[in-house]
Amino acid sequence: MNTIQIKDKKFVPYIDRKKIQEAIQKVAARINEDLAGQNPLFICVLNGAFVFAADLFREITIDSEITFMRMKSYSGTQSTGRVKEIQGLGEDITERTVVVVEDIVDTGYTIQHIKEQLRARNPKDIRVASLLFKPEALKCDIKVDYVALEIPNAFIVGYGLDYDEQGRNLKDIYVISE
Ligand code: 5GP
């Protein structure tokens, strides 16, 4: 087992890059079919979703655009429950279909907060695409329209996701082992 160490924590390989790419292709195919002709605006939620958004967006074959917003809710390995907007959205989304691109939906507070903020700007439709989803950790009544991979309630890093800002550059996804 290729255990890696990030600061005080150990992690073991969990989902390899091939499986990640296959899951992304499936999600992209569904989006291409569902949103054809709508010129959706993808909104990548920084920091964690940047790797997923880059791979997902390159699998999108319909007319579409991408932009970025920045949120923060995690501290160490725990969701704080408080969501802080660090950089908001500049674009006008009135009557547009938007696809919020998240790295992971855990308690769901972040995505709930983002959806509330976006709804106030009168979009036509808000869809959510998340690389990972932890159904057991969900604490809000929210729908994740496009999930690439469902995982149990464990802390993971890699492929854009961090532990204390480290590990985002790992090509595979790792799970905490202690
Ligand atoms: P939520 O608001 O749904 O609880 O959490 C959303 C955010 O928490 C994600 O965008 C991500 O930044 C962070 N997060 C949730 N679970 C994990 C995890 O297992 N690993 C890492 N690195 N971040 C997580």
PDB file of C-alpha atoms in Angstrom, residues 20-169:
ATOM      1  CA  ILE A  20     -11.975   9.358 -12.077  1.00  0.00           C
ATOM      2  CA  GLN A  21     -11.741  10.103 -15.812  1.00  0.00           C
ATOM      3  CA  GLU A  22     -14.298   7.421 -16.696  1.00  0.00           C
ATOM      4  CA  ALA A  23     -16.749   8.829 -14.157  1.00  0.00           C
ATOM      5  CA  ILE A  24     -16.235  12.363 -15.504  1.00  0.00           C
ATOM      6  CA  GLN A  25     -16.880  11.228 -19.076  1.00  0.00           C
ATOM      7  CA  LYS A  26     -20.205   9.709 -18.023  1.00  0.00           C
ATOM      8  CA  VAL A  27     -21.302  12.880 -16.236  1.00  0.00           C
ATOM      9  CA  ALA A  28     -20.228  15.041 -19.189  1.00  0.00           C
ATOM     10  CA  ALA A  29     -22.208  12.874 -21.603  1.00  0.00           C
ATOM     11  CA  ARG A  30     -25.350  13.437 -19.532  1.00  0.00           C
ATOM     12  CA  ILE A  31     -24.769  17.200 -19.396  1.00  0.00           C
ATOM     13  CA  ASN A  32     -24.130  17.322 -23.152  1.00  0.00           C
ATOM     14  CA  GLU A  33     -27.450  15.618 -23.708  1.00  0.00           C
ATOM     15  CA  ASP A  34     -29.513  17.493 -21.092  1.00  0.00           C
ATOM     16  CA  LEU A  35     -28.293  21.020 -21.760  1.00  0.00           C
ATOM     17  CA  ALA A  36     -27.755  21.084 -25.532  1.00  0.00           C
ATOM     18  CA  GLY A  37     -28.909  24.368 -27.057  1.00  0.00           C
ATOM     19  CA  GLN A  38     -28.938  26.202 -23.688  1.00  0.00           C
ATOM     20  CA  ASN A  39     -25.394  27.598 -23.722  1.00  0.00           C
ATOM     21  CA  PRO A  40     -24.969  26.805 -20.001  1.00  0.00           C
ATOM     22  CA  LEU A  41     -22.595  28.815 -17.838  1.00  0.00           C
ATOM     23  CA  PHE A  42     -20.408  26.508 -15.749  1.00  0.00           C
ATOM     24  CA  ILE A  43     -19.480  28.050 -12.407  1.00  0.00           C
ATOM     25  CA  CYS A  44     -16.397  26.425 -10.922  1.00  0.00           C
ATOM     26  CA  VAL A  45     -16.290  26.701  -7.126  1.00  0.00           C
ATOM     27  CA  LEU A  46     -12.704  27.421  -6.140  1.00  0.00           C
ATOM     28  CA  ASN A  47     -10.421  26.289  -4.794  1.00  0.00           C
ATOM     29  CA  GLY A  48     -11.117  22.556  -4.719  1.00  0.00           C
ATOM     30  CA  ALA A  49     -13.065  22.138  -7.986  1.00  0.00           C
ATOM     31  CA  PHE A  50     -10.484  23.572 -10.368  1.00  0.00           C
ATOM     32  CA  VAL A  51      -9.015  20.217 -11.450  1.00  0.00           C
ATOM     33  CA  PHE A  52     -12.411  18.566 -11.879  1.00  0.00           C
ATOM     34  CA  ALA A  53     -13.785  21.616 -13.721  1.00  0.00           C
ATOM     35  CA  ALA A  54     -10.850  21.588 -16.156  1.00  0.00           C
ATOM     36  CA  ASP A  55     -11.369  17.907 -16.999  1.00  0.00           C
ATOM     37  CA  LEU A  56     -15.170  18.099 -17.058  1.00  0.00           C
ATOM     38  CA  PHE A  57     -15.252  21.213 -19.233  1.00  0.00           C
ATOM     39  CA  ARG A  58     -12.993  19.611 -21.838  1.00  0.00           C
ATOM     40  CA  GLU A  59     -15.508  16.769 -22.168  1.00  0.00           C
ATOM     41  CA  ILE A  60     -18.324  19.249 -22.845  1.00  0.00           C
ATOM     42  CA  THR A  61     -19.070  19.388 -26.553  1.00  0.00           C
ATOM     43  CA  ILE A  62     -22.098  21.744 -26.557  1.00  0.00           C
ATOM     44  CA  ASP A  63     -21.911  25.568 -26.645  1.00  0.00           C
ATOM     45  CA  SER A  64     -21.037  26.626 -23.104  1.00  0.00           C
ATOM     46  CA  GLU A  65     -19.045  29.079 -21.001  1.00  0.00           C
ATOM     47  CA  ILE A  66     -17.134  28.849 -17.737  1.00  0.00           C
ATOM     48  CA  THR A  67     -16.496  31.227 -14.855  1.00  0.00           C
ATOM     49  CA  PHE A  68     -15.285  30.999 -11.262  1.00  0.00           C
ATOM     50  CA  MET A  69     -16.326  31.844  -7.728  1.00  0.00           C
ATOM     51  CA  ARG A  70     -14.489  31.198  -4.480  1.00  0.00           C
ATOM     52  CA  MET A  71     -15.914  29.794  -1.241  1.00  0.00           C
ATOM     53  CA  LYS A  72     -14.469  28.406   1.972  1.00  0.00           C
ATOM     54  CA  SER A  73     -16.087  26.226   4.630  1.00  0.00           C
ATOM     55  CA  TYR A  74     -13.544  23.592   5.660  1.00  0.00           C
ATOM     56  CA  SER A  75     -10.921  23.993   8.285  1.00  0.00           C
ATOM     57  CA  GLY A  76      -8.480  21.034   8.543  1.00  0.00           C
ATOM     58  CA  THR A  77     -10.559  17.862   8.106  1.00  0.00           C
ATOM     59  CA  GLN A  78     -13.911  19.212   9.389  1.00  0.00           C
ATOM     60  CA  SER A  79     -16.677  21.197   7.707  1.00  0.00           C
ATOM     61  CA  THR A  80     -17.179  24.358   9.762  1.00  0.00           C
ATOM     62  CA  GLY A  81     -20.838  24.700   8.770  1.00  0.00           C
ATOM     63  CA  ARG A  82     -20.148  28.364   8.058  1.00  0.00           C
ATOM     64  CA  VAL A  83     -19.680  29.212   4.416  1.00  0.00           C
ATOM     65  CA  LYS A  84     -17.639  32.230   3.516  1.00  0.00           C
ATOM     66  CA  GLU A  85     -17.717  33.811   0.078  1.00  0.00           C
ATOM     67  CA  ILE A  86     -14.264  35.040  -0.800  1.00  0.00           C
ATOM     68  CA  GLN A  87     -14.770  35.952  -4.433  1.00  0.00           C
ATOM     69  CA  GLY A  88     -18.259  36.323  -5.900  1.00  0.00           C
ATOM     70  CA  LEU A  89     -19.599  36.051  -9.375  1.00  0.00           C
ATOM     71  CA  GLY A  90     -19.206  38.953 -11.821  1.00  0.00           C
ATOM     72  CA  GLU A  91     -21.437  37.630 -14.628  1.00  0.00           C
ATOM     73  CA  ASP A  92     -25.081  38.441 -15.285  1.00  0.00           C
ATOM     74  CA  ILE A  93     -26.933  35.105 -15.052  1.00  0.00           C
ATOM     75  CA  THR A  94     -30.475  36.385 -15.599  1.00  0.00           C
ATOM     76  CA  GLU A  95     -32.461  33.761 -17.564  1.00  0.00           C
ATOM     77  CA  ARG A  96     -29.375  31.577 -18.012  1.00  0.00           C
ATOM     78  CA  THR A  97     -28.859  27.912 -17.218  1.00  0.00           C
ATOM     79  CA  VAL A  98     -25.960  27.619 -14.813  1.00  0.00           C
ATOM     80  CA  VAL A  99     -24.075  24.504 -13.730  1.00  0.00           C
ATOM     81  CA  VAL A 100     -22.340  24.837 -10.370  1.00  0.00           C
ATOM     82  CA  VAL A 101     -19.199  22.693 -10.447  1.00  0.00           C
ATOM     83  CA  GLU A 102     -18.147  21.443  -6.999  1.00  0.00           C
ATOM     84  CA  ASP A 103     -15.362  19.094  -5.926  1.00  0.00           C
ATOM     85  CA  ILE A 104     -17.381  17.409  -3.194  1.00  0.00           C
ATOM     86  CA  VAL A 105     -20.762  17.700  -1.508  1.00  0.00           C
ATOM     87  CA  ASP A 106     -20.400  16.772   2.158  1.00  0.00           C
ATOM     88  CA  THR A 107     -22.907  18.417   4.568  1.00  0.00           C
ATOM     89  CA  GLY A 108     -24.346  20.287   1.591  1.00  0.00           C
ATOM     90  CA  TYR A 109     -24.164  23.711   3.325  1.00  0.00           C
ATOM     91  CA  THR A 110     -21.814  25.161   0.723  1.00  0.00           C
ATOM     92  CA  ILE A 111     -23.960  24.182  -2.232  1.00  0.00           C
ATOM     93  CA  GLN A 112     -27.137  25.282  -0.443  1.00  0.00           C
ATOM     94  CA  HIS A 113     -25.604  28.683   0.219  1.00  0.00           C
ATOM     95  CA  ILE A 114     -24.392  29.026  -3.370  1.00  0.00           C
ATOM     96  CA  LYS A 115     -27.795  28.040  -4.761  1.00  0.00           C
ATOM     97  CA  GLU A 116     -29.532  30.645  -2.562  1.00  0.00           C
ATOM     98  CA  GLN A 117     -27.165  33.345  -3.761  1.00  0.00           C
ATOM     99  CA  LEU A 118     -27.558  32.378  -7.406  1.00  0.00           C
ATOM    100  CA  ARG A 119     -31.349  32.071  -7.193  1.00  0.00           C
ATOM    101  CA  ALA A 120     -31.542  35.721  -6.126  1.00  0.00           C
ATOM    102  CA  ARG A 121     -30.020  36.623  -9.497  1.00  0.00           C
ATOM    103  CA  ASN A 122     -32.891  35.071 -11.481  1.00  0.00           C
ATOM    104  CA  PRO A 123     -31.231  32.357 -13.542  1.00  0.00           C
ATOM    105  CA  LYS A 124     -33.394  30.122 -15.721  1.00  0.00           C
ATOM    106  CA  ASP A 125     -32.143  26.941 -14.063  1.00  0.00           C
ATOM    107  CA  ILE A 126     -29.440  25.937 -11.563  1.00  0.00           C
ATOM    108  CA  ARG A 127     -27.845  22.501 -11.917  1.00  0.00           C
ATOM    109  CA  VAL A 128     -25.159  21.077  -9.662  1.00  0.00           C
ATOM    110  CA  ALA A 129     -22.289  18.866 -10.845  1.00  0.00           C
ATOM    111  CA  SER A 130     -20.030  17.369  -8.190  1.00  0.00           C
ATOM    112  CA  LEU A 131     -17.056  15.078  -8.595  1.00  0.00           C
ATOM    113  CA  LEU A 132     -17.765  13.423  -5.245  1.00  0.00           C
ATOM    114  CA  PHE A 133     -20.825  13.090  -3.049  1.00  0.00           C
ATOM    115  CA  LYS A 134     -21.005  11.773   0.536  1.00  0.00           C
ATOM    116  CA  PRO A 135     -24.703  10.884   0.917  1.00  0.00           C
ATOM    117  CA  GLU A 136     -24.274   9.871   4.580  1.00  0.00           C
ATOM    118  CA  ALA A 137     -22.918  13.310   5.528  1.00  0.00           C
ATOM    119  CA  LEU A 138     -25.682  15.348   3.892  1.00  0.00           C
ATOM    120  CA  LYS A 139     -27.499  17.682   6.275  1.00  0.00           C
ATOM    121  CA  CYS A 140     -29.535  19.807   3.848  1.00  0.00           C
ATOM    122  CA  ASP A 141     -32.385  19.224   1.481  1.00  0.00           C
ATOM    123  CA  ILE A 142     -30.458  19.752  -1.754  1.00  0.00           C
ATOM    124  CA  LYS A 143     -30.290  17.904  -5.035  1.00  0.00           C
ATOM    125  CA  VAL A 144     -27.006  17.110  -6.747  1.00  0.00           C
ATOM    126  CA  ASP A 145     -27.963  16.688 -10.400  1.00  0.00           C
ATOM    127  CA  TYR A 146     -24.685  15.237 -11.689  1.00  0.00           C
ATOM    128  CA  VAL A 147     -22.514  13.122  -9.365  1.00  0.00           C
ATOM    129  CA  ALA A 148     -19.399  11.480 -10.774  1.00  0.00           C
ATOM    130  CA  LEU A 149     -18.604   9.286  -7.730  1.00  0.00           C
ATOM    131  CA  GLU A 150     -20.421   8.537  -4.458  1.00  0.00           C
ATOM    132  CA  ILE A 151     -18.198   7.849  -1.442  1.00  0.00           C
ATOM    133  CA  PRO A 152     -18.720   6.973   2.237  1.00  0.00           C
ATOM    134  CA  ASN A 153     -18.214   9.557   4.955  1.00  0.00           C
ATOM    135  CA  ALA A 154     -14.407   9.733   5.091  1.00  0.00           C
ATOM    136  CA  PHE A 155     -11.921  12.546   4.553  1.00  0.00           C
ATOM    137  CA  ILE A 156     -10.188  12.442   1.181  1.00  0.00           C
ATOM    138  CA  VAL A 157      -7.476  14.431  -0.609  1.00  0.00           C
ATOM    139  CA  GLY A 158      -6.039  14.724  -4.111  1.00  0.00           C
ATOM    140  CA  TYR A 159      -7.282  15.715  -7.544  1.00  0.00           C
ATOM    141  CA  GLY A 160      -7.837  19.305  -6.364  1.00  0.00           C
ATOM    142  CA  LEU A 161      -8.922  18.489  -2.809  1.00  0.00           C
ATOM    143  CA  ASP A 162      -6.633  19.540   0.020  1.00  0.00           C
ATOM    144  CA  TYR A 163      -5.672  18.837   3.565  1.00  0.00           C
ATOM    145  CA  ASP A 164      -4.640  22.187   4.980  1.00  0.00           C
ATOM    146  CA  GLU A 165      -3.922  23.431   1.418  1.00  0.00           C
ATOM    147  CA  GLN A 166      -1.605  20.484   0.663  1.00  0.00           C
ATOM    148  CA  GLY A 167      -2.261  17.504  -1.627  1.00  0.00           C
ATOM    149  CA  ARG A 168      -4.284  19.240  -4.344  1.00  0.00           C
ATOM    150  CA  ASN A 169      -1.683  18.195  -6.936  1.00  0.00           C
TER     151      ASN A 169
END
